[in-house]
Coordinates of C-alpha atoms and ligand atoms in Angstrom, one line a residue:
M223 CA 179.0 -223.2 64.7
A224 CA 180.4 -225.3 61.8
S225 CA 183.1 -223.7 59.5
L226 CA 182.9 -223.1 55.8
T227 CA 185.6 -220.6 55.7
N228 CA 187.1 -220.4 52.3
K229 CA 184.4 -222.7 50.7
R230 CA 182.7 -221.4 47.6
I231 CA 179.4 -223.1 47.6
L232 CA 177.0 -222.5 44.5
L233 CA 173.6 -222.9 45.4
G234 CA 171.2 -224.0 43.0
I235 CA 167.2 -223.7 43.6
T236 CA 164.5 -225.0 41.7
G237 CA 160.6 -224.3 41.9
G238 CA 159.1 -225.5 45.2
I239 CA 157.6 -223.9 48.3
A240 CA 160.2 -224.9 50.0
A241 CA 162.4 -221.9 48.0
Y242 CA 161.3 -219.4 50.4
K243 CA 164.0 -220.8 53.2
S244 CA 167.1 -220.8 50.2
A245 CA 167.3 -217.1 51.3
D246 CA 168.0 -218.4 55.2
L247 CA 170.1 -220.6 53.6
A248 CA 172.4 -218.5 52.0
R249 CA 172.5 -216.5 54.9
R250 CA 174.0 -219.1 57.0
L251 CA 176.2 -220.6 54.4
R252 CA 177.8 -216.8 54.3
D253 CA 177.8 -216.9 58.2
A254 CA 179.6 -220.1 58.2
G255 CA 182.6 -218.2 56.0
A256 CA 181.3 -219.3 52.9
E257 CA 180.8 -217.4 49.6
V258 CA 178.0 -218.3 48.0
R259 CA 176.7 -218.0 44.2
V260 CA 173.2 -218.6 43.4
V261 CA 171.5 -220.2 40.4
M262 CA 168.0 -220.5 40.3
T263 CA 165.4 -221.9 37.7
Q264 CA 162.5 -220.5 35.6
A265 CA 160.1 -222.4 38.3
A266 CA 162.1 -221.3 41.6
T267 CA 161.7 -217.2 40.4
G268 CA 157.6 -217.8 41.1
F269 CA 158.6 -218.6 45.0
I270 CA 161.6 -216.4 45.8
T271 CA 162.6 -213.2 44.0
P272 CA 166.2 -213.3 41.9
L273 CA 166.2 -210.0 43.8
T274 CA 166.0 -211.6 47.3
M275 CA 168.4 -214.0 46.6
Q276 CA 171.0 -211.2 45.5
A277 CA 170.7 -209.6 48.4
V278 CA 171.6 -212.3 50.7
S279 CA 174.0 -214.0 48.6
G280 CA 175.9 -210.4 47.5
H281 CA 176.0 -211.6 44.1
P282 CA 174.3 -211.4 41.0
V283 CA 171.7 -214.2 40.3
Q284 CA 172.7 -216.0 37.4
Q285 CA 169.3 -217.6 35.5
T286 CA 170.2 -218.7 31.8
L287 CA 171.8 -220.9 30.0
L288 CA 172.9 -218.3 27.0
D289 CA 173.2 -215.0 28.9
E290 CA 174.2 -212.6 26.1
T291 CA 176.2 -210.3 28.9
T292 CA 178.6 -213.2 29.5
E293 CA 181.8 -213.5 27.8
N294 CA 181.5 -216.4 25.1
G295 CA 178.2 -217.6 26.6
M296 CA 180.5 -219.5 28.8
D297 CA 179.0 -218.7 32.4
H298 CA 177.9 -222.1 33.2
I299 CA 181.3 -223.6 32.4
E300 CA 182.9 -220.9 35.1
L301 CA 180.2 -221.2 37.3
A302 CA 181.1 -224.8 37.1
R303 CA 184.9 -225.0 37.6
W304 CA 184.8 -222.1 40.6
A305 CA 182.6 -223.7 42.9
D306 CA 183.9 -226.0 45.9
L307 CA 180.3 -228.0 45.9
V308 CA 177.1 -227.4 44.3
L309 CA 173.7 -227.3 46.6
V310 CA 170.7 -227.7 45.3
A311 CA 168.0 -226.9 47.7
P312 CA 164.8 -227.1 47.5
A313 CA 165.7 -229.9 44.4
S314 CA 162.3 -230.5 43.2
A315 CA 161.4 -234.3 41.8
N316 CA 161.7 -232.7 38.5
F317 CA 165.2 -231.7 39.0
L318 CA 165.8 -235.0 40.7
A319 CA 165.1 -236.9 37.4
K320 CA 166.6 -234.6 35.3
L321 CA 169.6 -235.1 36.9
N322 CA 169.5 -238.4 37.2
Q323 CA 169.5 -238.9 33.0
G324 CA 172.2 -236.3 32.4
R325 CA 170.2 -233.7 31.0
A326 CA 171.6 -229.9 30.4
D327 CA 168.8 -228.1 29.4
D328 CA 168.9 -224.8 31.6
L329 CA 171.5 -223.5 33.6
L330 CA 171.3 -225.3 36.5
S331 CA 171.4 -228.8 35.4
T332 CA 174.0 -227.7 32.8
V333 CA 176.2 -226.5 35.6
C334 CA 175.3 -230.0 38.1
L335 CA 176.7 -231.7 34.5
A336 CA 180.1 -230.0 33.8
T337 CA 181.1 -229.3 37.9
D338 CA 183.8 -232.2 39.3
A339 CA 183.1 -230.5 42.5
P340 CA 180.7 -232.6 45.3
L341 CA 177.1 -232.4 44.1
A342 CA 174.7 -232.3 46.7
V343 CA 170.9 -232.0 46.4
A344 CA 168.3 -231.3 49.3
P345 CA 164.5 -232.7 47.6
A346 CA 161.7 -231.0 48.5
M347 CA 158.3 -232.0 47.2
N348 CA 154.8 -233.9 48.4
Q349 CA 154.9 -237.1 50.3
Q350 CA 153.4 -239.5 47.4
M351 CA 155.6 -237.4 44.8
W352 CA 158.8 -238.5 47.0
L353 CA 157.7 -242.2 47.5
N354 CA 156.2 -242.7 44.2
P355 CA 158.6 -244.9 42.7
A356 CA 159.5 -243.4 39.7
T357 CA 160.9 -240.5 42.2
Q358 CA 162.6 -243.9 44.5
R359 CA 164.4 -245.2 41.0
N360 CA 166.0 -242.0 40.2
V361 CA 167.2 -241.2 43.8
F362 CA 168.5 -244.5 43.6
G363 CA 170.4 -243.5 40.0
L364 CA 171.2 -240.0 41.6
K365 CA 173.3 -242.1 44.4
Q366 CA 174.6 -244.7 42.7
L367 CA 176.2 -241.2 40.4
G368 CA 177.5 -240.4 43.5
I369 CA 175.4 -237.4 44.2
K370 CA 174.7 -236.5 47.8
L371 CA 170.9 -236.9 49.3
F372 CA 170.2 -234.6 52.1
G373 CA 167.3 -235.4 53.4
P374 CA 164.1 -235.1 52.9
G375 CA 163.4 -234.5 56.2
S376 CA 159.7 -236.1 57.4
G377 CA 156.4 -234.2 58.8
D378 CA 154.0 -231.7 58.1
Q379 CA 153.6 -230.1 54.3
A380 CA 152.6 -227.0 52.8
C381 CA 149.8 -228.9 50.8
G382 CA 148.5 -230.2 53.9
E383 CA 149.5 -233.8 53.9
T384 CA 152.4 -235.3 56.5
G385 CA 154.9 -237.7 55.5
P386 CA 158.7 -237.8 53.8
G387 CA 159.6 -234.7 51.6
R388 CA 159.9 -231.8 53.0
M389 CA 163.5 -229.9 52.7
L390 CA 165.7 -230.2 55.5
E391 CA 166.3 -226.8 57.7
P392 CA 168.7 -224.4 56.5
E393 CA 170.9 -225.1 59.6
E394 CA 170.6 -228.8 59.3
L395 CA 171.7 -228.2 55.3
V396 CA 174.7 -225.7 56.3
D397 CA 176.2 -228.4 58.8
L398 CA 175.9 -231.5 56.4
V399 CA 177.7 -229.1 54.0
A400 CA 180.4 -228.5 56.3
G401 CA 180.5 -232.2 57.3
Q402 CA 181.7 -232.7 53.1
F403 CA 184.8 -230.4 53.8
V404 CA 185.8 -232.1 57.4
T405 CA 187.4 -235.0 56.7
G406 CA 191.2 -234.2 56.9
T407 CA 190.3 -230.6 57.6
L408 CA 193.8 -228.3 57.2
Q409 CA 192.0 -225.4 59.0
G410 CA 194.9 -223.2 60.3
I411 CA 197.5 -225.3 58.9
T412 CA 200.0 -224.2 56.4
V413 CA 200.7 -226.5 53.4
M414 CA 203.6 -225.7 50.9
V415 CA 203.2 -227.6 47.4
T416 CA 206.0 -227.9 44.6
A417 CA 204.7 -228.2 41.2
G418 CA 205.5 -228.6 38.0
P419 CA 208.9 -229.0 35.7
T420 CA 212.7 -227.0 36.4
W421 CA 214.2 -225.6 33.2
E422 CA 217.9 -226.4 33.8
A423 CA 219.5 -223.7 31.3
M424 CA 222.4 -224.9 29.2
D425 CA 223.1 -221.9 27.1
P426 CA 220.6 -218.6 27.0
V427 CA 218.3 -220.1 24.9
R428 CA 218.0 -223.5 25.4
G429 CA 218.1 -226.2 28.7
F430 CA 216.7 -229.6 30.1
T431 CA 213.3 -229.8 31.5
N432 CA 210.7 -232.7 31.7
R433 CA 206.9 -233.1 30.9
S434 CA 205.6 -232.2 34.1
S435 CA 202.5 -229.9 32.9
G436 CA 201.9 -228.4 36.7
K437 CA 198.3 -229.8 36.4
M438 CA 199.1 -232.4 39.7
G439 CA 200.5 -230.2 41.5
Y440 CA 198.3 -227.2 41.0
A441 CA 194.7 -229.6 41.8
V442 CA 197.1 -230.4 45.2
A443 CA 197.2 -226.9 45.9
Q444 CA 193.4 -226.2 45.4
A445 CA 192.5 -229.0 47.3
A446 CA 194.6 -228.0 50.4
V447 CA 192.8 -224.2 50.0
E448 CA 189.6 -225.9 50.1
A449 CA 190.2 -227.8 53.4
G450 CA 191.0 -225.1 55.1
A451 CA 195.0 -224.1 54.9
R452 CA 197.0 -221.7 54.3
V453 CA 198.9 -222.5 50.9
I454 CA 202.1 -221.6 49.4
L455 CA 202.5 -222.7 46.1
V456 CA 206.4 -222.8 44.6
S457 CA 206.2 -223.8 40.7
G458 CA 208.4 -224.2 38.1
P459 CA 207.7 -222.5 34.5
T460 CA 204.2 -224.2 33.4
A461 CA 201.2 -222.7 31.5
L462 CA 198.5 -222.9 34.3
K463 CA 197.0 -219.9 36.7
A464 CA 197.7 -220.0 40.1
P465 CA 194.7 -221.1 42.1
E466 CA 192.9 -218.7 44.0
R467 CA 193.7 -218.2 47.4
V468 CA 197.2 -219.5 46.9
E469 CA 200.6 -217.7 47.9
P470 CA 202.5 -218.1 44.1
V471 CA 206.2 -218.4 43.9
N472 CA 207.3 -218.9 40.6
V473 CA 210.9 -220.2 40.1
T474 CA 212.7 -221.2 37.0
S475 CA 215.6 -224.1 38.1
A476 CA 215.9 -226.5 40.7
R477 CA 218.5 -224.6 42.4
E478 CA 215.8 -221.0 42.7
M479 CA 213.4 -224.2 43.9
H480 CA 215.0 -224.8 46.5
D481 CA 216.2 -221.5 47.8
A482 CA 212.5 -220.8 47.7
V483 CA 211.4 -223.4 49.6
M484 CA 213.7 -222.9 52.1
E485 CA 213.5 -219.5 52.5
R486 CA 209.9 -220.5 53.4
V487 CA 209.7 -223.4 54.9
A488 CA 210.3 -222.5 58.9
A489 CA 206.3 -221.5 59.0
V490 CA 205.1 -225.0 56.9
D491 CA 203.3 -227.7 58.6
I492 CA 203.3 -230.1 55.4
F493 CA 205.7 -230.3 52.8
I494 CA 204.2 -231.7 49.9
G495 CA 206.7 -232.3 46.5
V496 CA 204.9 -232.5 43.6
A497 CA 207.5 -230.9 41.5
A498 CA 209.3 -233.0 38.8
V499 CA 212.7 -231.6 40.0
A500 CA 215.3 -232.3 37.4
D501 CA 218.4 -234.4 38.9
Y502 CA 221.3 -232.7 37.3
R503 CA 221.9 -229.3 35.7
P504 CA 224.6 -228.3 33.1
K505 CA 227.9 -227.8 35.1
A506 CA 228.6 -224.8 32.8
V507 CA 226.0 -222.3 31.1
A508 CA 227.2 -220.4 28.1
E509 CA 226.7 -217.3 27.8
Q510 CA 226.4 -216.9 24.1
K511 CA 223.8 -220.0 22.2
I512 CA 226.1 -223.1 21.3
K513 CA 227.1 -222.8 17.9
K514 CA 226.8 -225.9 15.9
G515 CA 230.1 -227.8 15.7
P516 CA 230.9 -231.7 16.0
D517 CA 229.1 -234.7 15.3
T518 CA 228.5 -235.0 18.6
L519 CA 228.7 -232.5 21.8
M520 CA 229.2 -233.7 25.6
I521 CA 227.7 -231.7 28.2
E522 CA 228.7 -232.5 32.1
L523 CA 226.1 -232.3 34.3
E524 CA 226.1 -232.3 38.0
R525 CA 223.7 -233.2 40.9
N526 CA 220.6 -230.7 42.2
P527 CA 220.0 -230.7 45.7
D528 CA 217.4 -232.5 46.7
I529 CA 214.8 -230.5 47.9
L530 CA 212.4 -233.0 49.4
A531 CA 215.6 -235.3 51.3
N532 CA 216.6 -231.5 52.5
V533 CA 213.0 -230.9 54.1
A534 CA 212.3 -234.3 55.5
A535 CA 215.9 -233.9 57.1
I536 CA 215.4 -231.0 58.8
T537 CA 214.9 -231.0 62.8
D538 CA 210.8 -231.2 63.9
G539 CA 210.3 -230.0 59.9
P540 CA 207.1 -230.4 58.3
F541 CA 205.0 -233.8 57.8
T542 CA 206.6 -234.6 54.2
V543 CA 204.8 -236.1 51.1
G544 CA 207.3 -236.9 48.0
F545 CA 205.7 -238.3 44.9
A546 CA 208.0 -240.7 42.4
A547 CA 206.6 -241.2 39.0
E548 CA 208.0 -244.5 37.8
T549 CA 208.1 -246.3 34.4
E550 CA 208.7 -249.5 36.2
N551 CA 208.6 -251.3 39.4
L552 CA 206.6 -248.7 41.1
L553 CA 206.0 -249.5 44.4
E554 CA 209.7 -250.8 44.6
H555 CA 211.3 -247.6 43.4
A556 CA 208.6 -245.8 45.5
R557 CA 209.3 -247.4 48.7
D558 CA 212.8 -246.9 48.2
K559 CA 212.4 -243.6 48.1
L560 CA 210.4 -243.4 50.9
Q561 CA 213.1 -244.7 53.1
K562 CA 216.0 -243.0 51.6
K563 CA 214.7 -239.6 51.8
H564 CA 213.2 -240.0 54.9
V565 CA 209.7 -238.6 54.4
D566 CA 206.0 -239.8 55.7
M567 CA 204.2 -240.4 53.0
I568 CA 205.1 -241.1 49.0
A569 CA 202.6 -241.0 46.3
A570 CA 203.5 -243.6 44.0
N571 CA 202.9 -242.1 40.3
R572 CA 202.6 -244.7 37.5
V573 CA 203.7 -242.9 34.4
D574 CA 203.6 -246.0 31.8
Q575 CA 200.0 -244.7 30.3
T576 CA 200.0 -241.7 28.0
E577 CA 196.2 -241.1 30.0
L578 CA 197.8 -241.3 33.5
G579 CA 200.8 -238.8 35.0
F580 CA 202.7 -236.2 32.6
D581 CA 200.6 -233.6 31.2
A582 CA 197.3 -236.2 31.7
D583 CA 194.4 -234.7 33.2
Q584 CA 193.5 -237.7 35.1
N585 CA 196.2 -239.9 37.4
A586 CA 195.8 -242.6 39.5
L587 CA 198.3 -243.2 42.6
T588 CA 199.3 -245.8 45.9
L589 CA 199.7 -243.8 48.7
I590 CA 202.3 -245.3 51.1
S591 CA 203.8 -244.9 54.5
T592 CA 204.8 -247.1 57.1
S593 CA 201.1 -247.7 58.4
G594 CA 200.5 -249.4 54.8
Q595 CA 199.3 -248.4 51.7
I596 CA 196.1 -246.8 49.9
E597 CA 195.0 -246.9 46.3
L598 CA 194.0 -243.8 45.1
E599 CA 192.1 -245.2 41.7
P600 CA 192.4 -243.0 38.0
Q601 CA 190.2 -239.9 38.1
P602 CA 190.4 -236.4 37.1
K603 CA 193.1 -234.6 38.5
T604 CA 191.0 -232.2 41.2
R605 CA 189.4 -235.1 42.2
L606 CA 192.3 -237.3 43.4
A607 CA 194.1 -234.0 44.5
R608 CA 190.8 -234.0 47.4
E609 CA 191.0 -237.8 47.8
L610 CA 194.9 -237.3 48.9
I611 CA 194.7 -234.4 50.9
K612 CA 192.4 -236.2 53.0
H613 CA 195.0 -238.9 53.6
I614 CA 197.7 -236.4 54.5
A615 CA 195.5 -234.5 56.9
T616 CA 194.4 -237.7 58.7
G617 CA 198.3 -238.5 58.5
F618 CA 199.6 -235.3 60.0
H619 CA 197.0 -235.2 62.5
A620 CA 197.8 -239.1 63.5
K621 CA 201.5 -238.2 63.8
N622 CA 201.0 -234.6 65.3
T623 CA 198.6 -236.1 68.3
T624 CA 201.2 -239.2 68.4
E625 CA 204.0 -236.7 69.5
D626 CA 202.0 -234.5 71.5
S627 CA 201.5 -237.9 73.8
R628 CA 204.8 -238.3 73.9
Q629 CA 205.9 -234.9 74.9
T630 CA 203.4 -235.2 77.6
Y631 CA 204.3 -238.6 78.8
R632 CA 207.7 -237.6 78.8
Ligands
PMT852 O1 202.4 -231.9 36.2 P1 201.6 -232.6 35.6 O2 201.5 -233.1 34.1 O3 200.6 -232.7 36.5 O4 202.3 -234.3 37.1 C1 202.2 -234.7 37.6 C2 203.9 -235.8 37.8 C3 203.8 -237.0 37.1 C4 204.9 -234.9 37.6 C5 203.3 -235.7 39.7 O5 202.2 -236.7 39.2 C6 204.8 -236.5 39.9 O6 204.8 -237.6 39.7 N1 205.8 -236.0 40.4 C7 206.8 -236.3 40.9 C8 208.0 -236.6 40.0 C9 209.0 -237.3 39.9 O7 210.1 -237.8 38.6 O8 209.8 -237.4 40.8 P2 210.9 -238.1 41.1 O9 210.8 -239.8 41.4 O10 212.3 -237.4 40.8 O11 211.5 -237.5 42.8 C10 211.0 -238.1 44.1 C11 210.3 -237.1 44.8 O12 211.5 -235.9 45.3 C12 209.6 -235.9 44.2 O13 208.3 -235.9 45.5 C13 210.1 -234.7 43.8 O14 209.6 -233.4 43.7 C14 211.4 -234.8 44.7 N2 212.5 -233.9 44.3 C15 213.4 -234.9 43.4 C16 214.5 -234.5 43.2 C17 215.2 -232.9 43.5 N3 216.3 -232.6 43.1 N4 214.3 -232.3 44.5 C18 213.6 -233.0 44.9 O15 212.9 -232.5 46.2

């Protein structure tokens, strides 16, 4: 059976006779390990009751955009953020048209617009409606938008006609949903991610830090959870809430981060150093607040341990991935770090543009390993992290396969 352990699937149901299959679909998604929440359009409730969907999904069904019972009327945003994948099944001809136009006049279409999770639709309609050029134009538009089309199938229809337009069977849809996550699967793998800045105190109230917000590292941790991994997130001080299902370890300084990593690394298969760790710390930390004095003040700094290099140096240690934030000669510096720190991969991060890198919501990376380099285009950090995890998983599995076959050969 397809595995959807840890996955959160938002199931949207629109008005069509195939909606009767959505109960079976929700049950099968849960059997595969997913958590399922359901959003129904008004028309869908004419074909299957919200109570039925509540019973099979285990959660109350959401139906309206402006629900007074939800805090700040923000429910659509919460739902959109919650989902690892949104599946609309059945998706009517009308819904495909709305989605293609980017309309947001009910809860389901609004969630579809507000989510950055992958979005899939399982069309279900009369064969003439499916073949109509207007529908086909919408289908073309949806594909251009990166929305996945699951089906439709072909055969006898509820209206008595035969042809394309049947919703795929629930078991086929579950396999297709699972297929969205399997590339780079990390099922059963333990991943450790470092994130955020470190804080190097010089006195009780002041210290050295940097502009890392933690967004990139937290997104990487979230993406690894979505890929099925157990995730330990060792984070410096940030304003972010740790993603659900990660094991958070909060630290302040580089030395604390180093110790927290080293204590736990024996159980780790993949280590990803996203944190912007301070290379130096004040040699002495004043016990009291340093008072204003002469015009200049010398503070002596000493080197912090290099966490990434130390993890990479462990014999039979984890697959290691570093980040390299650079303002100039990006690839050259990144390659240098790949070699000097002996890591398996390095994600070169240009940070000379305000809309990318430190504290931004978007980022772009060049992923470098000994086998070549891959460009990950500018996009929201959440999406970029999923792409990154896919490549890391591929690299990790490739390395393990090679090492296993070497051992067999010996
Ligand atoms: O947190 P955000 O606002 O989302 O920003 C994300 C980011 C820009 C911080 C992130 O994408 C990034 O590029 N992180 C690496 C930052 C950096 O400056 O790296 P570095 O060149 O100093 O270090 C190279 C690698 O060694 C990194 O993986 C770092 O975690 C690691 N390192 C560095 C020094 C040290 N003492 N120990 C380490 O483990």
